[in-house]
Structure formats: C-alpha cells, structure tokens
Short mmCIF file of C-alpha atoms and ligand atoms in Angstrom, two decimals:
data_model
loop_
_atom_site.label_atom_id
_atom_site.label_comp_id
_atom_site.label_asym_id
_atom_site.label_seq_id
_atom_site.Cartn_x
_atom_site.Cartn_y
_atom_site.Cartn_z
CA UNK A 1 -0.05 -0.05 -0.25
CA UNK A 2 1.36 3.39 -0.99
CA UNK A 3 -1.47 5.67 -0.15
CA UNK A 4 -1.36 7.88 3.25
CA UNK A 5 -3.67 10.02 5.23
CA UNK A 6 -3.48 12.47 7.87
CA UNK A 7 -6.42 14.26 9.90
CA UNK A 8 -6.39 16.60 12.77
CA UNK A 9 -8.92 18.44 14.94
CA UNK A 10 -8.54 21.54 17.04
CA UNK A 11 -11.55 20.88 19.38
CA UNK A 12 -15.50 20.72 19.23
CA UNK A 13 -18.38 22.60 20.67
CA UNK A 14 -20.48 25.60 20.11
CA UNK A 15 -18.41 27.03 17.47
CA UNK A 16 -20.78 29.50 15.22
CA UNK A 17 -19.90 31.62 12.43
CA UNK A 18 -21.59 34.62 13.74
CA UNK A 19 -19.16 34.80 16.76
CA UNK A 20 -16.27 34.45 14.63
CA UNK A 21 -14.14 37.01 12.86
CA UNK A 22 -12.68 36.61 9.30
CA UNK A 23 -9.01 37.14 10.84
CA UNK A 24 -9.78 34.60 13.45
CA UNK A 25 -11.21 32.02 11.25
CA UNK A 26 -8.37 32.61 8.76
CA UNK A 27 -5.89 31.98 11.99
CA UNK A 28 -7.61 28.67 12.67
CA UNK A 29 -7.66 27.54 8.97
CA UNK A 30 -3.78 28.58 8.92
CA UNK A 31 -3.12 26.47 12.17
CA UNK A 32 -4.85 23.47 11.15
CA UNK A 33 -3.43 23.46 7.47
CA UNK A 34 0.18 23.94 8.90
CA UNK A 35 -0.15 20.71 11.14
CA UNK A 36 -1.59 18.87 7.96
CA UNK A 37 1.43 19.89 5.98
CA UNK A 38 4.11 18.99 8.47
CA UNK A 39 2.56 15.47 9.06
CA UNK A 40 1.80 14.71 5.44
CA UNK A 41 5.57 15.66 4.65
CA UNK A 42 6.62 13.24 7.20
CA UNK A 43 4.35 10.56 5.77
CA UNK A 44 5.15 11.61 2.09
CA UNK A 45 8.94 10.84 2.94
CA UNK A 46 8.19 7.39 4.26
CA UNK A 47 7.99 8.41 7.87
CA UNK A 48 5.53 6.30 10.33
CA UNK A 49 2.21 7.38 11.35
CA UNK A 50 3.39 7.65 15.07
CA UNK A 51 6.09 10.58 13.88
CA UNK A 52 3.16 11.85 11.74
CA UNK A 53 0.56 12.43 14.48
CA UNK A 54 3.36 13.55 17.12
CA UNK A 55 4.54 16.17 14.40
CA UNK A 56 0.99 17.48 13.88
CA UNK A 57 0.11 17.95 17.54
CA UNK A 58 3.64 19.70 18.47
CA UNK A 59 2.45 22.21 15.92
CA UNK A 60 -1.02 22.50 17.41
CA UNK A 61 0.42 22.65 21.05
CA UNK A 62 2.63 25.56 19.92
CA UNK A 63 -0.38 27.39 18.40
CA UNK A 64 -1.95 29.85 21.31
CA UNK A 65 -5.26 29.39 19.43
CA UNK A 66 -5.85 25.78 20.82
CA UNK A 67 -6.38 24.63 24.06
CA UNK A 68 -3.32 22.15 24.53
CA UNK A 69 0.27 22.95 25.55
CA UNK A 70 0.86 26.85 25.15
CA UNK A 71 -2.66 28.39 25.43
CA UNK A 72 -4.12 25.81 27.84
CA UNK A 73 -7.11 26.78 29.95
CA UNK A 74 -6.74 27.73 33.56
CA UNK A 75 -7.77 25.47 36.53
CA UNK A 76 -9.67 26.51 39.65
CA UNK A 77 -6.03 27.32 41.06
CA UNK A 78 -5.35 29.73 38.14
CA UNK A 79 -2.67 27.33 36.83
CA UNK A 80 -2.42 24.92 33.68
CA UNK A 81 -2.37 21.30 34.05
CA UNK A 82 -2.19 19.48 30.87
CA UNK A 83 -3.10 15.84 29.57
CA UNK A 84 -1.86 13.79 26.53
CA UNK A 85 -1.77 10.35 24.78
CA UNK A 86 -0.18 8.60 22.08
CA UNK A 87 -1.05 5.37 20.59
CA UNK A 88 0.83 3.23 17.87
CA UNK A 89 -1.80 0.81 16.21
CA UNK A 90 1.18 -1.31 14.88
CA UNK A 91 1.80 -3.02 18.06
CA UNK A 92 -0.64 -1.26 20.70
CA UNK A 93 2.10 0.59 22.34
CA UNK A 94 0.82 3.70 24.02
CA UNK A 95 1.93 6.62 26.42
CA UNK A 96 -0.27 8.98 28.52
CA UNK A 97 0.61 11.99 30.98
CA UNK A 98 -2.11 13.82 33.04
CA UNK A 99 -1.83 17.05 35.09
CA UNK A 100 1.36 18.01 34.06
CA UNK A 101 2.61 21.24 34.28
CA UNK A 102 5.25 23.63 32.47
CA UNK A 103 6.24 20.70 29.68
CA UNK A 104 6.34 22.71 26.37
CA UNK A 105 5.01 19.77 24.39
CA UNK A 106 2.89 17.09 26.28
CA UNK A 107 2.85 14.85 23.54
CA UNK A 108 6.70 14.59 23.52
CA UNK A 109 6.53 13.60 27.23
CA UNK A 110 3.45 11.20 26.41
CA UNK A 111 5.62 9.55 23.64
CA UNK A 112 8.56 9.46 25.81
CA UNK A 113 6.50 7.22 28.39
CA UNK A 114 5.46 5.11 25.52
CA UNK A 115 9.05 4.41 24.31
CA UNK A 116 11.34 4.63 27.63
CA UNK A 117 9.35 4.03 30.75
CA UNK A 118 7.90 0.85 30.91
CA UNK A 119 4.59 2.22 31.66
CA UNK A 120 1.60 3.42 30.08
CA UNK A 121 0.37 6.45 32.05
CA UNK A 122 2.06 8.57 34.30
CA UNK A 123 0.68 11.52 36.26
CA UNK A 124 1.24 15.00 38.14
CA UNK A 125 4.38 15.58 39.79
CA UNK A 126 5.79 12.00 39.29
CA UNK A 127 5.42 12.77 35.18
CA UNK A 128 7.20 15.94 35.56
CA UNK A 129 10.22 14.15 37.49
CA UNK A 130 10.21 11.68 34.62
CA UNK A 131 9.96 14.94 31.92
CA UNK A 132 13.19 16.38 33.76
CA UNK A 133 14.87 12.99 33.78
CA UNK A 134 14.35 12.55 30.24
CA UNK A 135 15.57 15.91 29.17
CA UNK A 136 11.99 17.07 27.89
CA UNK A 137 11.49 20.58 27.17
CA UNK A 138 10.17 22.76 30.21
CA UNK A 139 8.68 26.38 29.88
CA UNK A 140 7.86 28.98 32.47
CA UNK A 141 3.97 29.48 33.71
CA UNK A 142 4.03 32.90 31.48
CA UNK A 143 4.89 30.74 28.20
CA UNK A 144 1.43 29.12 28.63
CA UNK A 145 -0.59 32.18 29.35
CA UNK A 146 -3.28 33.39 27.01
CA UNK A 147 -5.43 36.52 27.86
CA UNK A 148 -8.35 35.06 26.28
CA UNK A 149 -8.13 31.74 27.99
CA UNK A 150 -7.22 34.04 31.40
CA UNK A 151 -10.60 36.08 30.59
CA UNK A 152 -12.62 32.68 29.80
CA UNK A 153 -11.27 31.36 33.38
CA UNK A 154 -12.16 34.68 35.26
CA UNK A 155 -15.85 34.83 33.80
CA UNK A 156 -16.36 31.46 35.89
CA UNK A 157 -13.90 31.54 38.51
CA UNK A 158 -15.94 34.26 40.56
CA UNK A 159 -19.42 32.43 40.22
CA UNK A 160 -17.91 29.55 42.01
CA UNK A 161 -18.21 31.47 45.28
CA UNK A 162 -21.67 31.28 45.37
CA UNK A 163 -22.81 27.49 44.94
CA UNK A 164 -22.23 24.27 43.58
CA UNK A 165 -25.21 24.54 41.19
CA UNK A 166 -24.54 27.83 40.04
CA UNK A 167 -20.86 26.92 39.34
CA UNK A 168 -22.09 24.06 37.44
CA UNK A 169 -24.51 26.01 35.75
CA UNK A 170 -21.76 28.65 34.79
CA UNK A 171 -19.45 26.03 33.70
CA UNK A 172 -22.31 24.45 31.32
CA UNK A 173 -23.10 27.66 30.10
CA UNK A 174 -19.33 28.45 29.36
CA UNK A 175 -19.00 25.08 27.71
CA UNK A 176 -21.96 25.79 25.61
CA UNK A 177 -20.90 29.22 24.43
CA UNK A 178 -17.56 28.36 23.81
CA UNK A 179 -15.72 25.34 22.21
CA UNK A 180 -13.91 22.88 23.84
CA UNK A 181 -10.05 23.18 22.31
CA UNK A 182 -8.41 19.97 22.53
CA UNK A 183 -6.09 18.98 19.74
CA UNK A 184 -5.79 15.34 17.89
CA UNK A 185 -4.47 13.70 14.80
CA UNK A 186 -4.67 10.26 13.46
CA UNK A 187 -2.55 9.15 10.54
CA UNK A 188 -2.17 6.29 8.31
CA UNK A 189 1.21 5.68 6.74
CA UNK A 190 2.52 3.97 3.38
CA UNK A 191 3.13 0.81 5.10
CA UNK A 192 -0.51 0.50 6.44
CA UNK A 193 0.39 1.53 10.04
CA UNK A 194 -2.04 3.71 12.01
CA UNK A 195 -1.66 5.95 14.96
CA UNK A 196 -3.47 8.48 17.27
CA UNK A 197 -2.81 11.18 19.45
CA UNK A 198 -4.52 13.73 21.48
CA UNK A 199 -3.47 16.57 23.99
CA UNK A 200 -5.55 19.28 25.76
CA UNK A 201 -5.37 21.47 28.71
CA UNK A 202 -8.97 19.98 29.73
CA UNK A 203 -11.91 22.02 31.06
CA UNK A 204 -11.61 25.82 32.09
CA UNK A 205 -11.87 26.03 36.07
CA UNK A 206 -11.27 22.28 36.30
CA UNK A 207 -10.48 20.93 40.04
CA UNK A 208 -9.68 18.30 42.12
CA UNK A 209 -7.16 17.12 39.77
CA UNK A 210 -9.93 16.33 37.32
CA UNK A 211 -8.81 14.32 34.25
CA UNK A 212 -10.85 14.12 30.77
CA UNK A 213 -11.04 11.64 28.18
CA UNK A 214 -8.12 12.81 25.99
CA UNK A 215 -5.38 11.01 27.88
CA UNK A 216 -7.21 7.80 28.70
CA UNK A 217 -6.63 5.11 26.11
CA UNK A 218 -9.78 3.79 24.85
CA UNK A 219 -11.81 6.87 25.91
CA UNK A 220 -10.24 9.66 23.99
CA UNK A 221 -7.39 7.89 22.01
CA UNK A 222 -7.26 4.52 20.59
CA UNK A 223 -5.32 2.87 17.57
CA UNK A 224 -5.22 -0.57 16.52
CA UNK A 225 -4.22 -1.60 12.93
CA UNK A 226 -6.71 -4.51 12.65
CA UNK A 227 -9.66 -1.53 13.22
CA UNK A 228 -8.89 2.15 13.76
CA UNK A 229 -6.96 4.86 14.98
CA UNK A 230 -9.31 7.64 16.85
CA UNK A 231 -8.69 10.87 18.44
CA UNK A 232 -11.96 12.62 20.35
CA UNK A 233 -12.62 15.83 21.57
CA UNK A 234 -15.68 16.99 23.51
CA UNK A 235 -17.33 16.62 26.88
CA UNK A 236 -14.58 14.22 28.49
CA UNK A 237 -16.83 12.79 31.19
CA UNK A 238 -19.30 11.53 28.71
CA UNK A 239 -16.49 10.19 26.21
CA UNK A 240 -15.11 8.12 29.36
CA UNK A 241 -18.34 6.66 30.35
CA UNK A 242 -19.01 5.83 26.70
CA UNK A 243 -15.14 4.52 26.46
CA UNK A 244 -15.76 6.24 22.91
CA UNK A 245 -12.50 5.69 21.10
CA UNK A 246 -12.36 1.95 21.82
CA UNK A 247 -16.21 1.49 21.07
CA UNK A 248 -15.49 2.39 17.63
CA UNK A 249 -12.99 -0.13 17.38
CA UNK A 250 -15.23 -2.71 18.89
CA UNK A 251 -17.87 -1.88 16.58
CA UNK A 252 -15.42 -2.65 13.86
CA UNK A 253 -13.87 -5.67 15.12
CA UNK A 254 -16.53 -7.59 16.54
CA UNK A 255 -19.78 -6.30 14.45
CA UNK A 256 -17.86 -5.80 11.12
CA UNK A 257 -18.84 -2.19 10.77
CA UNK A 258 -16.96 0.47 8.48
CA UNK A 259 -14.99 3.04 9.96
CA UNK A 260 -17.75 5.53 8.98
CA UNK A 261 -20.72 3.39 10.28
CA UNK A 262 -18.82 2.77 13.64
CA UNK A 263 -17.97 6.40 14.26
CA UNK A 264 -21.51 7.38 13.35
CA UNK A 265 -22.96 5.10 15.85
CA UNK A 266 -20.77 6.22 18.55
CA UNK A 267 -20.92 10.04 18.14
CA UNK A 268 -24.64 10.29 16.96
CA UNK A 269 -26.21 7.51 18.86
CA UNK A 270 -24.33 6.59 22.00
CA UNK A 271 -22.81 9.68 22.99
CA UNK A 272 -25.96 11.57 22.12
CA UNK A 273 -27.73 9.28 24.54
CA UNK A 274 -25.92 10.34 27.41
CA UNK A 275 -25.55 14.12 26.02
CA UNK A 276 -22.08 13.70 25.03
CA UNK A 277 -21.40 16.70 23.05
CA UNK A 278 -18.17 16.49 20.97
CA UNK A 279 -16.73 14.55 18.04
CA UNK A 280 -13.80 12.49 16.68
CA UNK A 281 -11.65 11.89 13.85
CA UNK A 282 -10.56 8.47 12.74
CA UNK A 283 -8.40 6.56 9.78
CA UNK A 284 -8.16 3.03 8.99
CA UNK A 285 -5.55 1.15 8.05
CA UNK A 286 -6.64 1.48 4.21
CA UNK A 287 -6.11 5.26 4.68
CA UNK A 288 -9.90 5.89 4.81
CA UNK A 289 -10.24 9.31 7.04
CA UNK A 290 -13.82 10.03 8.83
CA UNK A 291 -14.28 13.37 10.70
CA UNK A 292 -17.95 13.34 12.80
CA UNK A 293 -19.29 15.58 15.72
CA UNK A 294 -22.52 16.08 17.04
CA UNK A 295 -21.71 19.74 17.97
CA UNK A 296 -22.25 22.95 16.22
CA UNK A 297 -18.72 22.84 14.72
CA UNK A 298 -15.23 21.05 15.06
CA UNK A 299 -11.98 22.53 14.04
CA UNK A 300 -10.76 19.96 11.52
CA UNK A 301 -8.65 19.10 8.55
CA UNK A 302 -7.79 16.01 6.48
CA UNK A 303 -5.19 15.54 3.79
CA UNK A 304 -4.04 12.32 1.75
CA UNK A 305 -1.85 11.23 -1.07
CA UNK A 306 -4.95 10.91 -3.30
CA UNK A 307 -5.07 14.75 -3.26
CA UNK A 308 -7.63 15.41 -0.84
CA UNK A 309 -6.92 18.70 1.32
CA UNK A 310 -9.31 20.18 3.33
CA UNK A 311 -9.99 22.33 6.49
CA UNK A 312 -13.36 23.14 7.95
CA UNK A 313 -14.78 24.30 10.95
CA UNK A 314 -18.83 24.38 10.90
CA UNK A 315 -21.34 21.63 10.03
N1 LIG B 1 -12.21 16.28 26.16
C1 LIG B 1 -11.17 17.32 26.93
C2 LIG B 1 -11.51 16.84 28.03
O1 LIG B 1 -12.64 16.76 28.56
C3 LIG B 1 -11.69 18.50 26.36
C4 LIG B 1 -11.65 18.80 24.95
O2 LIG B 1 -12.09 18.20 23.98
O3 LIG B 1 -11.80 20.14 24.69
O4 LIG B 1 -10.64 17.25 29.02
#
C-alpha cells in the first residue's frame, strides 16, 4: 500500500460563524493546515504514522489558539495542567500523561512514556519528574499564558463562590458558549500502520485534579491496525463513560462495521444518548479518514496522498 492519510482536529463545541471574525477564522485554518502539511511531509517521506501524529500535535500545542500546550485553559487554582496520549496501532504501544505542568509539548512527554518508561500512564509530579529526567523541554508559566483563556477562566472563577449549582450552571454555559479546544491527530502511513494522538488543557476551572478522556487510552485516544485510530474531543466525562474511541474499534472488530458506520454510531447515537457533546476523527489501515461531530462545529482538517486537502470548522 502506498497511499497515506492524516487528519487533525482542534476541538469541537458550539462554534458558530456569527461568533467568529474573518481574521480569527483564517488563523484557525492556517493553524490546522500547517499541522496537516507538516505531518503530510513526514508521511510522504516514508515516515511512520506515529511520527506524523506527533509532528502534527507539536505544531498545534505550540499554537496559542488551541487548548493544549501553550494556550491551555486555567484550572480552579489559576494554573495550567495538561493531559496527552499517543498510541501506535502497529503494536498497541501507548503512552499518556495527565495533570502535568510547564512541559512545552505534552505529546513529547507522552511519547517518551510510551518508548522509555516501561509504563503507559504517568500523572502529576511524578510525570514531571520523568520529564526532567528524560530532558523534555520545560517552559515557565508565562509561556503558557493567554489573555483569552485567562478571561474565560475569570468569568467563571468568581461565580464559584456562590454555590455548586451555580458553578455547574456557569460551567455549562461556558462550555456551551465556547468550544472545547483539545487537539488531536490520526494518521495512516505508506505501510498501512495507523496511530492516534490527543493533547489538551482539559476544561476551564477544573478542580480536584480532574482528568478528561483525552489521555485515557480507549476513551479519548485509541489505535489498532486491525480496526482504527481515533482521537476525540468534547465533554470528556461522557467520552470516558462511553469508552468512545475503543467502542468504535469494537464495533468494527466484533460487528464488522465500517469506520464511518462505527463512528456515526458512537457519536450520533451512543454519545447523544448520554448528552455527550463533541466529535472525533478516525482513520483505518486502508487510509480512509472520517471526521464526525454532534456539536455545532469542530475545527478539523484532512489531507491524503490522493489529493484530498481540506480544512473546515462548521457543519
Ligand atoms: N475532551 C477534553 C476534556 O474533557 C476537552 C476537549 O475536548 O476540549 O478534557
């Protein structure tokens, strides 16, 4: 097989054209296209799917527009705690980190966990210690700061002083108004190997060390050459409960569904049934790509060796 494919997302949610300026739209398109082009080049030169998804995520994490790496949202305590995961469909190897701070590219740390830790999932201070030991690049708090995220957080931080209900309500409003902003990539390389990666700052005003679906293998991220590579974005709690990414794989493996049918079942039926707003991107080992969401929009893009090259935001 010689064809190859890369797909990326930059989060899903209530993303409406009327809330967007032409400049901002353009900036999102550019960011997504840049991630597509860099990972396309990796695949074109015969690079692996795992290297392609990692390359895409480094670009998206470095882009302030997205809620991952630089530009991550603020926790209740006013800091940024990031989660990321990567999985190789060729051998089911995987690495993930949660609640890490000051790591410039969380996806690099997740990859390091996959390759050099003998573990799959590291969290908090321990994960940060591992980053230091492995020489992963760290940055000061200021590097991650964006006034847009700070204002978002300030808008609901204060409301928390009143009551829990109010907080939940406020948070819901915020999540409805704004998008989620996680980034993800899935790829199929020339050799028919597939991979998935996801990275996020999680949810604004999160507390108690809350972790979403993004770094959880099977929930927000999954890859298996026999079925699919999936990266999710949306209301993480529901994606965890639905074991969303792995469910797509199961529907393909045990029920013989196509990638598209399986993803539609999970996103438009199973997640909708539990009010799980969001979407996912997927590829199979033949290089087919599918991008689906049940929210108003999802920042997304796909490029393949047959000439497809497309970025989009709305339905
Ligand atoms: N799924 C992420 C989380 O719940 C949020 C997102 O997709 O933007 O942490």
